Coordinates of C-alpha atoms and ligand atoms in Angstrom, one line a residue:
X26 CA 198.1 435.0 -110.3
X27 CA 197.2 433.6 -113.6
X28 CA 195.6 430.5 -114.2
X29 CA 199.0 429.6 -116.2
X30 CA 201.3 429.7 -113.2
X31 CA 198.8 427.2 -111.4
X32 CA 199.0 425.0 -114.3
X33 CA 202.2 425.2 -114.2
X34 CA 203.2 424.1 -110.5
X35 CA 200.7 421.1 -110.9
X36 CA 202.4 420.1 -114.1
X37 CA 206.3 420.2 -112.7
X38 CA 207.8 417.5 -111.2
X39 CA 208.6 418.3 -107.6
X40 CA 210.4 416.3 -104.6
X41 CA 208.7 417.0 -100.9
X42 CA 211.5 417.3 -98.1
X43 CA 209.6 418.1 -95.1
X44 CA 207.0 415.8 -94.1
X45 CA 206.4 414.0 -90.7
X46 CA 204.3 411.2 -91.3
X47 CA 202.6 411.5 -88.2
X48 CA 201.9 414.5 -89.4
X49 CA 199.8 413.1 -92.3
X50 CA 197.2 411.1 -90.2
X51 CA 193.8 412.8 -91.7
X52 CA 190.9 412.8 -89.3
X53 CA 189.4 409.7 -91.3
X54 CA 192.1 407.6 -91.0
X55 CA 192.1 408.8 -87.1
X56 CA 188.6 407.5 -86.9
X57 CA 189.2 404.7 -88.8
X58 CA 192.1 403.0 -86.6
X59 CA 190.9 404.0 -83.4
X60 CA 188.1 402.0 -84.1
X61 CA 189.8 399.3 -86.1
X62 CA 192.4 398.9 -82.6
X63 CA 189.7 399.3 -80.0
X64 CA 191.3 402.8 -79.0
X65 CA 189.3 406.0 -77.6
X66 CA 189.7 409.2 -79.0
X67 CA 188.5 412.3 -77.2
X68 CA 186.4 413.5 -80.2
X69 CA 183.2 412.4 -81.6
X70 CA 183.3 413.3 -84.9
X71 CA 185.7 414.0 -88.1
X72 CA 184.1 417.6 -87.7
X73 CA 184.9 417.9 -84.2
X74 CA 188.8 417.0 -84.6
X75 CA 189.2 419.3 -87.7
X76 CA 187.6 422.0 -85.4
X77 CA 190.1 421.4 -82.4
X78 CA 193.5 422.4 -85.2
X79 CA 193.1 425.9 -84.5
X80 CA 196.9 426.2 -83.2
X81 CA 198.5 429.5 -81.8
X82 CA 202.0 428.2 -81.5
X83 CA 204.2 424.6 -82.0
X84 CA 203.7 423.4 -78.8
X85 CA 199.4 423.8 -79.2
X86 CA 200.0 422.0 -82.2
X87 CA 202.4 418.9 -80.6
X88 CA 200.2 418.3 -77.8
X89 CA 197.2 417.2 -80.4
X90 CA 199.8 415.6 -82.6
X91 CA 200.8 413.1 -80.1
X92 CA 197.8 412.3 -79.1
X93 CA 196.6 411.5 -82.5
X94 CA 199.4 409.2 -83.3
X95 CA 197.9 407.4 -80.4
X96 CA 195.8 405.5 -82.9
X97 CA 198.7 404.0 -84.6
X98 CA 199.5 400.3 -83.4
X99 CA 199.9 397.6 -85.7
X100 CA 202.5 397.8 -89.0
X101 CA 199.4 397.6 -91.0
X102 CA 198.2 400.6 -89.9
X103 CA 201.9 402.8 -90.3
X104 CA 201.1 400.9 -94.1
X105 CA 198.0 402.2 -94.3
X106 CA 199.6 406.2 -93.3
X107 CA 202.0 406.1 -95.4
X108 CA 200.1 404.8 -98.2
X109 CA 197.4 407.3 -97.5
X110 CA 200.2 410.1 -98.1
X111 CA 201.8 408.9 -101.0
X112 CA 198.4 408.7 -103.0
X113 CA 198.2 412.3 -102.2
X114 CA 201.4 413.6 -103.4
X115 CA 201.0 411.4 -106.4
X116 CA 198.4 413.4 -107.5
X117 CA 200.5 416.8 -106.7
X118 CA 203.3 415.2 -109.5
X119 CA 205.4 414.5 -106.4
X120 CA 208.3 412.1 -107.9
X121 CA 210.5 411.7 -104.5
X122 CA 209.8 412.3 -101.0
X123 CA 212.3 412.6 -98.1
X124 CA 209.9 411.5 -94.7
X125 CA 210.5 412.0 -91.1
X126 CA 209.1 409.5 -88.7
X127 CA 209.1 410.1 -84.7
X128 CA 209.9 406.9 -83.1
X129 CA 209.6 407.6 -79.7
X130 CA 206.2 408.6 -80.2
X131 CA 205.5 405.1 -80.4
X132 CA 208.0 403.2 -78.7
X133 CA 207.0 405.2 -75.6
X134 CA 203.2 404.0 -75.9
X135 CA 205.0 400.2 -76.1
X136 CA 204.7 399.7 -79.6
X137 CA 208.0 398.2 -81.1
X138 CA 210.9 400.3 -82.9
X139 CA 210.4 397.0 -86.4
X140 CA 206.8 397.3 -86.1
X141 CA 206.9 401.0 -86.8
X142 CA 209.9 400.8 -89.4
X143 CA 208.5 397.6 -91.2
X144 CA 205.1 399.1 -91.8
X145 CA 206.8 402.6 -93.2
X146 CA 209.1 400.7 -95.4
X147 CA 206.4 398.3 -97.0
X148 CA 204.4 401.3 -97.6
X149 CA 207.4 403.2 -99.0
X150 CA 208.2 400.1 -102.0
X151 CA 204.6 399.4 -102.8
X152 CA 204.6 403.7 -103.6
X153 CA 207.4 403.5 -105.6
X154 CA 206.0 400.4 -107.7
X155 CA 202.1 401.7 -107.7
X156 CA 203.4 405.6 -108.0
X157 CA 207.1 405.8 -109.2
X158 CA 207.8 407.5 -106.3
X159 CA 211.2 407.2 -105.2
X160 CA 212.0 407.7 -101.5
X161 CA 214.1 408.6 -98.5
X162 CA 213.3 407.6 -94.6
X163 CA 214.7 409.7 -91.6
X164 CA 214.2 408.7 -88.2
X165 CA 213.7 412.1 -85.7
X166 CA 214.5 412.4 -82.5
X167 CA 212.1 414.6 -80.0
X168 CA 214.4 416.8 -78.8
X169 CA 211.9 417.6 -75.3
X170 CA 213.2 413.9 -74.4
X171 CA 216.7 413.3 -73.2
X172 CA 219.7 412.8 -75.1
X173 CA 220.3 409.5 -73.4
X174 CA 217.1 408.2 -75.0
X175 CA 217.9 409.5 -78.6
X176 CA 220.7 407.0 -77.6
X177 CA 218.2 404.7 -76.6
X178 CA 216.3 404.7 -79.6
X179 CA 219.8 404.7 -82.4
X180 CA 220.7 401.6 -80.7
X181 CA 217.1 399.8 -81.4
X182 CA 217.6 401.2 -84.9
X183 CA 220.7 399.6 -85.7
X184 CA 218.7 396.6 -87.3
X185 CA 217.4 398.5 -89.4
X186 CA 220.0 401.3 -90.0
X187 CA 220.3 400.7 -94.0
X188 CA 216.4 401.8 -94.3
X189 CA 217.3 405.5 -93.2
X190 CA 218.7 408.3 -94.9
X191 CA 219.7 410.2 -91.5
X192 CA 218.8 411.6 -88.1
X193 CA 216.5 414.0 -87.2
X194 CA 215.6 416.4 -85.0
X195 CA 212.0 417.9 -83.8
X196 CA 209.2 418.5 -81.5
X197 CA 209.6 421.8 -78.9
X198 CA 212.5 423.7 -80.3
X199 CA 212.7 426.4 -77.6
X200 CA 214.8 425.4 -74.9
X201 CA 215.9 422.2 -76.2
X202 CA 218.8 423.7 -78.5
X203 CA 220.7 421.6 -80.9
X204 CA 224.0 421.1 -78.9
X205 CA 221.5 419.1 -76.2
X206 CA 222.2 416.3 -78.8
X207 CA 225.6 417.2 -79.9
X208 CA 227.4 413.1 -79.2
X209 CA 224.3 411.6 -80.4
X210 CA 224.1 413.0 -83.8
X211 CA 228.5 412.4 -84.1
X212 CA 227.6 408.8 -83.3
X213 CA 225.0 408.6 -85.8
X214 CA 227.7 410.3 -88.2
X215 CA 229.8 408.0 -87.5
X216 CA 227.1 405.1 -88.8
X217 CA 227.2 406.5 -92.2
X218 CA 223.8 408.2 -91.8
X219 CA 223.2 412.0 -92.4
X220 CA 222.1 414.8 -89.6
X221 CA 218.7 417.2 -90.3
X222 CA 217.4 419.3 -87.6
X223 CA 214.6 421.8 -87.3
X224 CA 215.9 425.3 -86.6
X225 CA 214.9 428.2 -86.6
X226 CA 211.1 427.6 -86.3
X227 CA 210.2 429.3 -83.2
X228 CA 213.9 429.0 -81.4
X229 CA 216.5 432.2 -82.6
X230 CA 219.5 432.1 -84.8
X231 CA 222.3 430.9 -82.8
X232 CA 219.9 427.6 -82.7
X233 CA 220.8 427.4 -86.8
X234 CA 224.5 428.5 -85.6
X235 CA 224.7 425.6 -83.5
X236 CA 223.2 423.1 -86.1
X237 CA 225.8 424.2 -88.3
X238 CA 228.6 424.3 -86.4
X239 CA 228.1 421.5 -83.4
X240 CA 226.2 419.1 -85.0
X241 CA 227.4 419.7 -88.9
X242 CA 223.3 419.7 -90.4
X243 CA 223.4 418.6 -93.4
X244 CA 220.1 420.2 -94.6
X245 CA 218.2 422.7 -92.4
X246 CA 214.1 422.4 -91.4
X247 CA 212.5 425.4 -91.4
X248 CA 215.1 428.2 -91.0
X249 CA 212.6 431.3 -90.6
X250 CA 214.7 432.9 -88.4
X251 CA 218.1 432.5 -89.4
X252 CA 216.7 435.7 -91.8
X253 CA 217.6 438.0 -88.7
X254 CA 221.4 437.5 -88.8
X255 CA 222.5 438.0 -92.2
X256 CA 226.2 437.0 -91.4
X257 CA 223.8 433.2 -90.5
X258 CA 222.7 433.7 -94.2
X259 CA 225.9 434.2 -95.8
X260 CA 227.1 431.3 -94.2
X261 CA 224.2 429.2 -95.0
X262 CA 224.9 430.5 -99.0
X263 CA 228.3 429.8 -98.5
X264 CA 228.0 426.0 -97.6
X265 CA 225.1 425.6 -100.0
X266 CA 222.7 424.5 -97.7
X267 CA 219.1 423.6 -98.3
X268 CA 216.1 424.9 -96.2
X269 CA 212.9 423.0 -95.9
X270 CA 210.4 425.6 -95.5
X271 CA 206.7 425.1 -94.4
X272 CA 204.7 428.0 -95.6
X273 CA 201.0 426.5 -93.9
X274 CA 202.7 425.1 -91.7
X275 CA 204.5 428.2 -90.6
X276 CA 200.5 429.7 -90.9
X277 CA 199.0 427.9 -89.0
X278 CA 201.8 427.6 -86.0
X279 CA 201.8 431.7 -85.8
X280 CA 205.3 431.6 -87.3
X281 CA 204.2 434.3 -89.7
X282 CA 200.7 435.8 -89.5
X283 CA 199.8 436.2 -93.1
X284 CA 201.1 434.3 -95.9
X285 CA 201.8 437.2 -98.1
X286 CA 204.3 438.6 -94.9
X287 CA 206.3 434.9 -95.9
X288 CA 210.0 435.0 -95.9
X289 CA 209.8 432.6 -98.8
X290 CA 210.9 435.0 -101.2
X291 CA 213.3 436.7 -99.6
X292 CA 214.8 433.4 -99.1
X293 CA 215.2 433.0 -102.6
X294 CA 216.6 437.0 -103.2
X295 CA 219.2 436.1 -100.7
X296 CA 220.5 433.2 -102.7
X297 CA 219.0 430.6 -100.2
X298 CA 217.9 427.4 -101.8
X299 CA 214.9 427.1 -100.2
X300 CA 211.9 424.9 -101.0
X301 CA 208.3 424.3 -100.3
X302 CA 207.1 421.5 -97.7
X303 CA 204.3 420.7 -96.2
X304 CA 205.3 419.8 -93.0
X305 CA 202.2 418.2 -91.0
X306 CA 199.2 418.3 -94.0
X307 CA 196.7 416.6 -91.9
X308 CA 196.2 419.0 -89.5
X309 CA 197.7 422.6 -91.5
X310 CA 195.6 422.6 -94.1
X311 CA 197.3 420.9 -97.6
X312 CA 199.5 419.1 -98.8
X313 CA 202.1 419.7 -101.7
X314 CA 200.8 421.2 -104.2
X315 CA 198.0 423.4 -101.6
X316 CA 201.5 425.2 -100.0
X317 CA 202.7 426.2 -104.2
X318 CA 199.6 427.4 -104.9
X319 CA 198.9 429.1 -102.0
X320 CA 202.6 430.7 -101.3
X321 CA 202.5 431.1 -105.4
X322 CA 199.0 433.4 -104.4
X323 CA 200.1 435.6 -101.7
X324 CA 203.6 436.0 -103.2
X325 CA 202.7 436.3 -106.5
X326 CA 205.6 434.2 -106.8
X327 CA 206.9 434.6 -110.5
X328 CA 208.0 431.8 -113.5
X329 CA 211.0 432.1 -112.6
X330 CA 210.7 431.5 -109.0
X331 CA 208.3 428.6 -109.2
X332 CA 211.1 427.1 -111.6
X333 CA 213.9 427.7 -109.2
X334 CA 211.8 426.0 -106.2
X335 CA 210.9 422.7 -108.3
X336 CA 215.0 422.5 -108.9
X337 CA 215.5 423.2 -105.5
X338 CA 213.5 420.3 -104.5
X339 CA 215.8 417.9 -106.2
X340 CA 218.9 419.3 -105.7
X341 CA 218.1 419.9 -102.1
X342 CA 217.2 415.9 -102.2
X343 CA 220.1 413.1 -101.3
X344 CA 219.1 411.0 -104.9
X345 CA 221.9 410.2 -106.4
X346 CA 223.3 412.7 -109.4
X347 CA 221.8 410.7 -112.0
X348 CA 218.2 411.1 -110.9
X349 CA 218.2 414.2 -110.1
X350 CA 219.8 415.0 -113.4
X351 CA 216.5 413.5 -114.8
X352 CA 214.1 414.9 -113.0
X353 CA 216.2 418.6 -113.4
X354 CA 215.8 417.7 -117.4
X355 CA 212.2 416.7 -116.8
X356 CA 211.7 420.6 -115.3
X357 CA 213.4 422.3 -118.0
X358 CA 210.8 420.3 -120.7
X359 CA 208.0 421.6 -118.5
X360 CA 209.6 425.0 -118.3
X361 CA 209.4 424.8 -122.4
X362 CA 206.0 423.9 -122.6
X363 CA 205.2 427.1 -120.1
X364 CA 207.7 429.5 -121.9
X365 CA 208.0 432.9 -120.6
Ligands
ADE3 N1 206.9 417.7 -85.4 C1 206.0 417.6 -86.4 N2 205.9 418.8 -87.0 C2 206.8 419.6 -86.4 C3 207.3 421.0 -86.5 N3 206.7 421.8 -87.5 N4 208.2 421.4 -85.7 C4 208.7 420.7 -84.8 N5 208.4 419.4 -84.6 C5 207.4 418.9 -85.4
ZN4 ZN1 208.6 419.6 -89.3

């Protein structure tokens, strides 16, 4: 790859549409509110917890993700996390971010649903006065819980249902299929709020099948594996849905086991509109930028491509017209200064 196509993936404007902000809790920061809140972590050093993300599948991964969102307690400290990730994909030229948050995470450990929301939100308007960044919030549910307590937790959102974008869905994908939270995510359709899921991670196609056709996604995580049933792909084509993919992430988790075996680009030949996330930076190894240039490496993803993948980004985003309009103009002057 030249030095050229790196320049240019710094230089375009991009939107980030998979990222858990748990997921962005670097080892410092760990350290730095488990001392703050009086809290005891099971490592002793910043070295020692980068040394335990050696993950062979989601589940490795989730068990040490939990735990580290143990350290999380006041607002001032899901502030502090938030902040933390929008000074990073500042500096990636990151212009809009759409950010999942697992509630139950929390709520479970007694923390309050406002403390958690309030501390996100304040973080999310001081980014977009300090970076520009504009941004979307979507509360997921942990689909190894029950669907009775995904009810539990949309009713302690519903003060606070005009801060989020949608509903989401994560944590163990196999055997907790989307149609486990089929009324849930109709009831918070009928609140006016839009429906992600992750699909297609680890769990087969007829998990994206059932996103699609009992809960009515209206963007898809992930999506690896909808790839095997190409009568899934035409359908995803056909409804012009986006994919949120995760190339470190999908490293890292043993979704593929080399990045230059990535489905990225066959995503794209197949008229997918797929884009490049992050997913969990903290503990796979980059954030925005890191996943272009390294997919952009092993691909030897072309001009054209990386072009098509910033678009992507924002027309994959819920911005209104307008701004992505602007930000689709802002690529093509990029584009210019990078010609062919
Ligand atoms: N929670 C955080 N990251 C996740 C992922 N990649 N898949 C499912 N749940 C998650
Ligand atoms: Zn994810």
């Amino acid at each position: 790859m030249t030095d050229t196509l790196i320049e240019l993936v710094r230089a375009l404007p991009k939107a980030e549409l998979h990222l858990h902000l748990e997921g962005s809790l670097e080892p410092e920061l760990m350290f730095a509110l488990a001392q703050r809140n009086g809290i005891a972590i099971p490592f002793a050093s910043v070295e020692e917890v980068r040394a335990a993300y050696s993950f062979s599948n989601l589940q490795d991964f989730l068990d040490i993700y939990y735990q580290g969102a143990g350290v999380l307690v006041t607002e001032q400290d899901f502030h502090d996390l938030t902040m933390a990730y929008l000074e990073k994909v500042a500096a990636d030229n990151c212009r809009h971010v759409e950010v999942f948050f697992d509630p139950q995470t929390h709520t479970e450990r007694g923390i309050a649903f406002g403390t958690v929301v309030e501390g996100i939100t304040r973080a999310l308007a001081d980014g977009k006065a300090r970076f520009g960044i504009s941004s979307h919030l979507i509360l997921c549910f942990l689909r190894h819980l029950s669907e009775e307590e995904a009810f539990k937790t949309l009713e302690e959102a519903e003060p606070w249902l005009d801060r989020f974008l949608g509903v989401g869905l994560d944590s163990s994908e196999v055997g907790h299929p989307p149609a486990k939270f089929a009324r849930v995510f109709a009831a918070a359709r009928a609140k006016g709020l839009k429906l992600f899921a992750h699909a297609g991670e680890e769990g087969p196609p007829e998990y994206v099948w059932e996103a699609l056709d009992v809960i009515g996604i209206d963007r898809i995580d992930h999506g690896n594996r909808a790839l095997e049933d190409s009568a899934l792909v035409d359908r995803i084509v056909a409804d012009g849905l986006t994919l949120t993919v995760c190339p470190l992430s999908n490293l890292s988790l043993c979704v593929v086991h080399d990045l230059k075996s990535h489905p990225l680009r066959t995503m794209l030949a197949r008229g997918l509109r797929a884009t490049i996330n992050s997913d969990d930076p903290a503990y796979f190894g980059g954030y925005l930028n890191t996943n272009w240039v390294q997919t952009t490496q092993a691909l030897d993803l072309t001009r054209d491509e990386l072009l098509t993948l910033a678009r992507n980004s924002f027309t994959g985003s819920f911005l209104p017209q307008a701004d992505i309009d602007r930000h689709l103009a802002e690529i093509e002057t990029v584009a210019a200064r990078f010609a062919a």
